[in-house]
CSV table of C-alpha atoms and ligand atoms in Angstrom, one decimal:
chain,number,residue,atom,x,y,z
J,1,MET,CA,58.8,33.0,223.1
J,2,ALA,CA,59.9,31.0,219.6
J,3,PHE,CA,56.1,29.8,219.6
J,4,LEU,CA,54.6,33.5,220.6
J,5,THR,CA,56.3,35.2,217.9
J,6,GLY,CA,54.8,32.9,215.7
J,7,LEU,CA,50.6,33.1,217.3
J,8,ALA,CA,50.9,37.0,217.0
J,9,LEU,CA,51.4,36.5,213.3
J,10,GLN,CA,48.2,35.3,213.2
J,11,ALA,CA,46.0,37.2,215.7
J,12,LYS,CA,43.0,39.1,214.6
J,13,LEU,CA,42.0,41.1,217.0
J,14,THR,CA,43.5,44.7,218.8
J,15,LEU,CA,43.3,42.6,221.7
J,16,SER,CA,44.4,39.8,221.6
J,17,LYS,CA,47.3,41.1,220.4
J,18,SER,CA,47.9,43.1,223.5
J,19,ALA,CA,47.6,40.0,225.4
J,20,LEU,CA,50.5,38.3,222.9
J,21,VAL,CA,52.6,40.5,223.7
J,22,ALA,CA,51.5,41.3,227.8
J,23,ILE,CA,53.0,36.9,227.7
J,24,ALA,CA,55.4,37.7,225.6
J,25,ALA,CA,57.1,40.0,228.0
J,26,THR,CA,56.7,37.2,230.4
J,27,GLU,CA,57.9,34.5,228.9
J,28,SER,CA,61.0,36.7,228.3
J,29,ARG,CA,61.5,37.2,232.1
J,30,HIS,CA,60.9,33.5,231.9
J,31,ASN,CA,64.4,32.7,229.1
J,32,THR,CA,65.9,35.4,231.2
J,33,TRP,CA,66.3,33.5,234.5
J,34,SER,CA,66.1,30.1,233.5
J,35,LEU,CA,69.2,31.6,231.0
J,36,ILE,CA,70.8,32.8,233.9
J,37,ASP,CA,69.8,30.6,237.1
J,38,VAL,CA,70.0,27.0,235.2
J,39,PHE,CA,72.0,27.2,232.0
J,40,LYS,CA,74.6,29.4,232.9
J,41,SER,CA,74.5,31.3,229.9
J,42,SER,CA,73.4,34.4,228.3
J,43,PRO,CA,70.2,35.6,228.0
J,44,PHE,CA,71.2,37.7,225.4
J,45,ALA,CA,69.0,37.2,221.7
J,46,GLY,CA,70.6,40.2,220.1
J,47,PRO,CA,68.4,42.6,218.9
J,48,THR,CA,65.3,40.7,217.6
J,49,ASP,CA,64.0,36.8,219.4
J,50,THR,CA,63.9,34.6,215.8
J,51,VAL,CA,60.3,34.8,214.0
J,52,PHE,CA,59.0,31.7,213.8
J,53,PRO,CA,56.0,31.7,211.6
J,54,TYR,CA,54.4,28.3,212.0
J,55,ALA,CA,53.4,28.1,216.1
J,56,ASN,CA,51.2,24.8,215.3
J,57,GLU,CA,54.3,23.0,214.4
J,58,ILE,CA,56.2,24.1,217.5
J,59,LEU,CA,53.4,23.0,219.4
J,60,ASP,CA,53.3,19.6,217.8
J,61,PHE,CA,57.0,18.3,218.7
J,62,THR,CA,55.8,18.8,222.4
J,63,ASN,CA,53.8,16.0,221.2
J,64,VAL,CA,57.1,13.9,222.0
J,65,TRP,CA,56.9,14.4,225.3
J,66,VAL,CA,54.3,12.9,226.0
J,67,ILE,CA,53.5,8.9,226.9
J,68,ASN,CA,51.1,7.9,224.8
J,69,GLY,CA,47.8,7.1,226.4
J,70,SER,CA,48.5,9.0,229.5
J,71,CYS,CA,46.4,11.8,228.5
J,72,PRO,CA,42.0,11.0,229.3
J,73,ALA,CA,40.1,9.8,225.6
J,74,GLU,CA,38.4,12.5,225.2
J,75,ASN,CA,40.9,15.3,224.9
J,76,PRO,CA,41.2,16.6,222.0
J,77,VAL,CA,44.0,16.5,219.2
J,78,PHE,CA,46.1,18.4,219.9
J,79,PRO,CA,47.4,20.9,219.0
J,80,SER,CA,44.6,21.2,216.2
J,81,PRO,CA,45.4,21.3,213.2
J,82,ARG,CA,47.9,18.8,213.5
J,83,GLN,CA,50.9,17.8,211.6
J,84,ASN,CA,52.8,15.7,213.5
J,85,LEU,CA,55.7,16.4,211.3
J,86,PRO,CA,59.1,13.6,211.8
J,87,SER,CA,61.1,14.7,214.3
J,88,MET,CA,64.7,16.3,214.7
J,89,SER,CA,67.5,17.0,216.3
J,90,PRO,CA,70.9,17.3,215.5
J,91,SER,CA,73.6,14.2,215.7
J,92,LEU,CA,74.6,13.0,218.6
J,93,SER,CA,78.4,13.7,217.0
J,94,THR,CA,77.1,18.0,217.4
J,95,LYS,CA,79.8,19.6,219.0
J,96,SER,CA,79.2,23.4,218.6
J,97,ILE,CA,75.8,25.2,217.4
J,98,ALA,CA,77.6,27.6,215.4
J,99,PRO,CA,77.3,29.5,212.0
J,100,GLY,CA,79.3,27.9,209.5
J,101,SER,CA,79.5,24.7,211.5
J,102,VAL,CA,78.1,21.2,209.6
J,103,LEU,CA,74.5,20.4,211.3
J,104,THR,CA,74.1,17.2,210.4
J,105,LEU,CA,70.1,15.8,211.5
J,106,ASN,CA,68.8,12.8,212.7
J,107,PHE,CA,64.9,12.0,212.3
J,108,THR,CA,64.9,10.5,215.8
J,109,GLN,CA,60.9,8.8,216.0
J,110,PRO,CA,62.3,5.5,213.9
J,111,HIS,CA,57.9,5.3,212.9
J,112,ASN,CA,57.8,8.7,211.6
J,113,GLN,CA,60.3,9.3,209.4
J,114,PRO,CA,60.9,11.9,207.1
J,115,HIS,CA,60.4,11.3,202.9
J,116,PHE,CA,63.0,12.0,200.6
J,117,ALA,CA,62.5,11.7,196.7
J,118,PRO,CA,65.8,10.9,194.8
J,119,GLY,CA,66.6,13.5,192.5
J,120,THR,CA,64.9,16.5,194.8
J,121,ASP,CA,65.8,19.3,195.6
J,122,TYR,CA,65.5,19.8,199.7
J,123,TYR,CA,66.4,23.0,202.0
J,124,ALA,CA,67.6,23.8,205.3
J,125,VAL,CA,65.3,27.2,206.2
J,126,PHE,CA,67.1,28.5,209.0
J,127,PHE,CA,64.9,31.2,210.9
J,128,HIS,CA,66.5,33.9,212.9
J,129,GLY,CA,65.9,37.1,214.3
J,130,VAL,CA,63.5,38.9,211.9
J,131,TYR,CA,64.7,36.6,208.4
J,132,ASN,CA,64.9,33.2,207.2
J,133,ILE,CA,68.0,31.6,204.7
J,134,SER,CA,67.7,28.8,203.5
J,135,VAL,CA,70.8,26.8,202.3
J,136,PRO,CA,70.4,22.1,200.5
J,137,PHE,CA,70.0,19.8,202.1
J,138,ASP,CA,71.4,16.8,201.2
J,139,THR,CA,69.2,14.0,201.6
J,140,THR,CA,72.8,11.1,201.2
J,141,ASN,CA,74.1,12.1,204.6
J,142,ASN,CA,71.7,13.7,205.7
J,143,SER,CA,73.7,16.8,206.3
J,144,THR,CA,73.2,20.4,205.8
J,145,VAL,CA,75.8,24.0,206.8
J,146,ILE,CA,74.7,26.3,209.1
J,147,PRO,CA,74.3,29.7,207.0
J,148,SER,CA,77.5,32.0,208.1
J,149,GLU,CA,76.1,35.5,207.7
J,150,ILE,CA,73.7,34.1,210.8
J,151,GLU,CA,74.6,36.0,214.2
J,152,ALA,CA,76.4,33.4,217.1
J,153,LEU,CA,73.6,35.1,219.3
J,154,GLY,CA,69.7,33.7,220.1
J,155,ILE,CA,68.2,30.8,219.0
J,156,ILE,CA,68.7,29.4,215.5
J,157,ILE,CA,65.0,27.0,214.9
J,158,VAL,CA,65.8,24.6,211.2
J,159,VAL,CA,62.6,23.0,209.5
J,160,ILE,CA,63.6,21.0,206.5
J,161,ALA,CA,61.4,22.0,203.2
J,162,ASP,CA,60.3,21.9,200.0
J,163,LYS,CA,60.8,24.9,199.1
J,164,GLU,CA,63.3,27.4,199.6
J,165,GLY,CA,62.3,29.9,202.5
J,166,ALA,CA,59.0,27.0,203.3
J,167,PRO,CA,56.4,30.0,202.0
J,168,THR,CA,53.5,27.2,203.6
J,169,LYS,CA,53.6,25.1,206.5
J,170,GLU,CA,52.8,22.4,204.2
J,171,ASN,CA,56.0,22.9,202.4
J,172,VAL,CA,57.6,22.2,206.1
J,173,LEU,CA,58.2,17.7,205.9
J,174,ALA,CA,60.0,17.6,209.8
J,175,GLY,CA,61.0,19.7,212.0
J,176,PRO,CA,61.0,22.3,213.1
J,177,LEU,CA,64.3,21.9,215.6
J,178,ILE,CA,65.4,24.5,217.6
J,179,LEU,CA,68.9,25.3,218.6
J,180,PRO,CA,70.5,27.3,221.1
J,181,GLU,CA,73.9,28.6,219.9
J,182,SER,CA,75.0,28.1,223.8
J,183,PRO,CA,77.4,26.1,224.9
J,184,ALA,CA,76.4,25.8,227.8
J,185,VAL,CA,72.7,25.2,226.9
J,186,LEU,CA,74.2,22.3,224.1
J,187,ALA,CA,75.8,20.7,226.9
J,188,SER,CA,73.2,20.2,229.5
J,189,ILE,CA,70.9,18.6,226.4
J,190,TYR,CA,73.2,15.6,225.7
H,1,NAG,C1,49.6,5.4,220.2
H,1,NAG,O1,48.5,4.3,221.0
H,1,NAG,C2,47.3,4.5,219.8
H,1,NAG,C3,46.4,3.8,221.1
H,1,NAG,O2,47.2,2.5,221.3
H,1,NAG,C4,48.1,3.5,219.0
H,1,NAG,O3,47.2,3.8,217.7
H,1,NAG,C5,49.1,4.7,218.2
H,1,NAG,O4,50.2,4.1,216.8
H,1,NAG,C6,50.1,4.7,219.3
H,1,NAG,N1,50.8,5.5,218.3
H,1,NAG,C7,52.9,5.6,219.1
H,1,NAG,C8,53.1,7.0,218.3
H,1,NAG,O5,52.7,4.6,219.6
H,2,NAG,C1,69.2,9.6,217.2
H,2,NAG,O1,68.8,9.1,217.8
H,2,NAG,C2,67.7,8.3,219.1
H,2,NAG,C3,67.0,8.3,219.3
H,2,NAG,O2,66.4,9.8,220.5
H,2,NAG,C4,69.9,7.9,219.2
H,2,NAG,O3,69.3,6.2,219.7
H,2,NAG,C5,70.6,7.7,218.8
H,2,NAG,O4,71.7,7.3,219.2
H,2,NAG,C6,70.9,9.2,218.0
H,2,NAG,N1,71.4,8.4,216.7
H,2,NAG,C7,72.7,9.6,216.1
H,2,NAG,C8,73.7,9.1,215.3
H,2,NAG,O5,72.7,10.8,217.1
H,3,NAG,C1,77.7,15.4,202.8
H,3,NAG,O1,77.1,15.2,201.2
H,3,NAG,C2,78.0,16.1,200.6
H,3,NAG,C3,77.5,16.1,199.4
H,3,NAG,O2,78.3,14.5,199.2
H,3,NAG,C4,79.1,16.5,201.3
H,3,NAG,O3,80.0,17.6,200.1
H,3,NAG,C5,79.3,16.8,202.8
H,3,NAG,O4,80.3,17.2,202.8
H,3,NAG,C6,78.6,16.0,202.8
H,3,NAG,N1,78.3,16.2,204.8
H,3,NAG,C7,79.0,15.1,205.4
H,3,NAG,C8,78.3,15.5,207.0
H,3,NAG,O5,79.5,14.2,206.0
H,4,NAG,C1,69.2,10.1,207.0
H,4,NAG,O1,67.1,10.1,206.3
H,4,NAG,C2,66.1,9.7,206.4
H,4,NAG,C3,65.4,9.8,206.5
H,4,NAG,O2,64.7,9.2,208.1
H,4,NAG,C4,67.0,8.2,206.2
H,4,NAG,O3,66.2,6.8,205.2
H,4,NAG,C5,68.2,8.2,205.6
H,4,NAG,O4,68.8,6.7,206.0
H,4,NAG,C6,69.4,9.1,206.7
H,4,NAG,N1,70.8,8.8,206.1
H,4,NAG,C7,71.9,8.8,207.1
H,4,NAG,C8,73.1,8.6,206.0
H,4,NAG,O5,71.9,8.0,208.0
H,5,NAG,C1,61.7,33.1,204.2
H,5,NAG,O1,62.1,34.5,203.0
H,5,NAG,C2,62.0,34.9,202.7
H,5,NAG,C3,62.3,35.7,201.7
H,5,NAG,O2,62.2,36.3,202.8
H,5,NAG,C4,61.1,34.5,202.3
H,5,NAG,O3,59.5,35.5,201.0
H,5,NAG,C5,59.6,34.0,203.1
H,5,NAG,O4,58.5,34.0,203.2
H,5,NAG,C6,60.0,33.5,204.6
H,5,NAG,N1,59.3,32.2,205.6
H,5,NAG,C7,58.4,32.5,205.8
H,5,NAG,C8,58.4,30.9,205.9
H,5,NAG,O5,58.2,33.5,206.8
């Protein structure tokens, strides 16, 4: 769903928009089933799912699950265009994903690390529902605080950006990271 909300922003033809709504309806059923039956957690997301505008960045991070060299060499670059942004996860010390709690990030790919210039402001941009909130990202300890204004339901998508609100995809320097605001889902990730 996080991918589809961004893709819908790119659709130009009415036919494509209706196809995306049709796919989104099916994906929502899959989400609901997995949250209830697999993760034994709440299937609710508040009034809306989270809209994240950069659909390819969502596809891109699925590359961490592809074994290098396992696809035919003729395959095109996936996705296209590919930004190959550094992946990130909550550091292993994370106890909960809740509004108001500290979030320390681990950039998990040793050969794909973000580069932060000293004396420069960076932001953690949190997308939730149909809005986003930017807060300072401290590059001395790679920590930030999940904004307390966020409703404690559904998923949060976070990126590290060099501009508040990450207005273009080029402003995104690391991520995205999808955070489930559900202790049951977090426990199953670790
Ligand atoms: C994947 O394999 C190619 C070809 O062997 C190599 O150039 C590239 O650096 C590898 N990428 C990673 C992420 O290991
Ligand atoms: C950071 O991620 C790496 C790779 O997944 C993992 O081995 C390491 O334990 C993690 N460190 C922390 C502090 O979360
Ligand atoms: C990170 O560093 C800042 C500035 O020194 C500090 O305010 C904050 O508490 C630190 N966060 C963590 C999780 O250590
Ligand atoms: C924060 O992340 C940067 C970029 O990957 C890394 O160089 C640095 O060591 C990290 N800092 C801490 C305290 O883990
Ligand atoms: C985040 O929110 C700000 C303020 O509403 C907006 O200007 C910006 O375009 C939003 N970012 C994205 C990537 O949609």
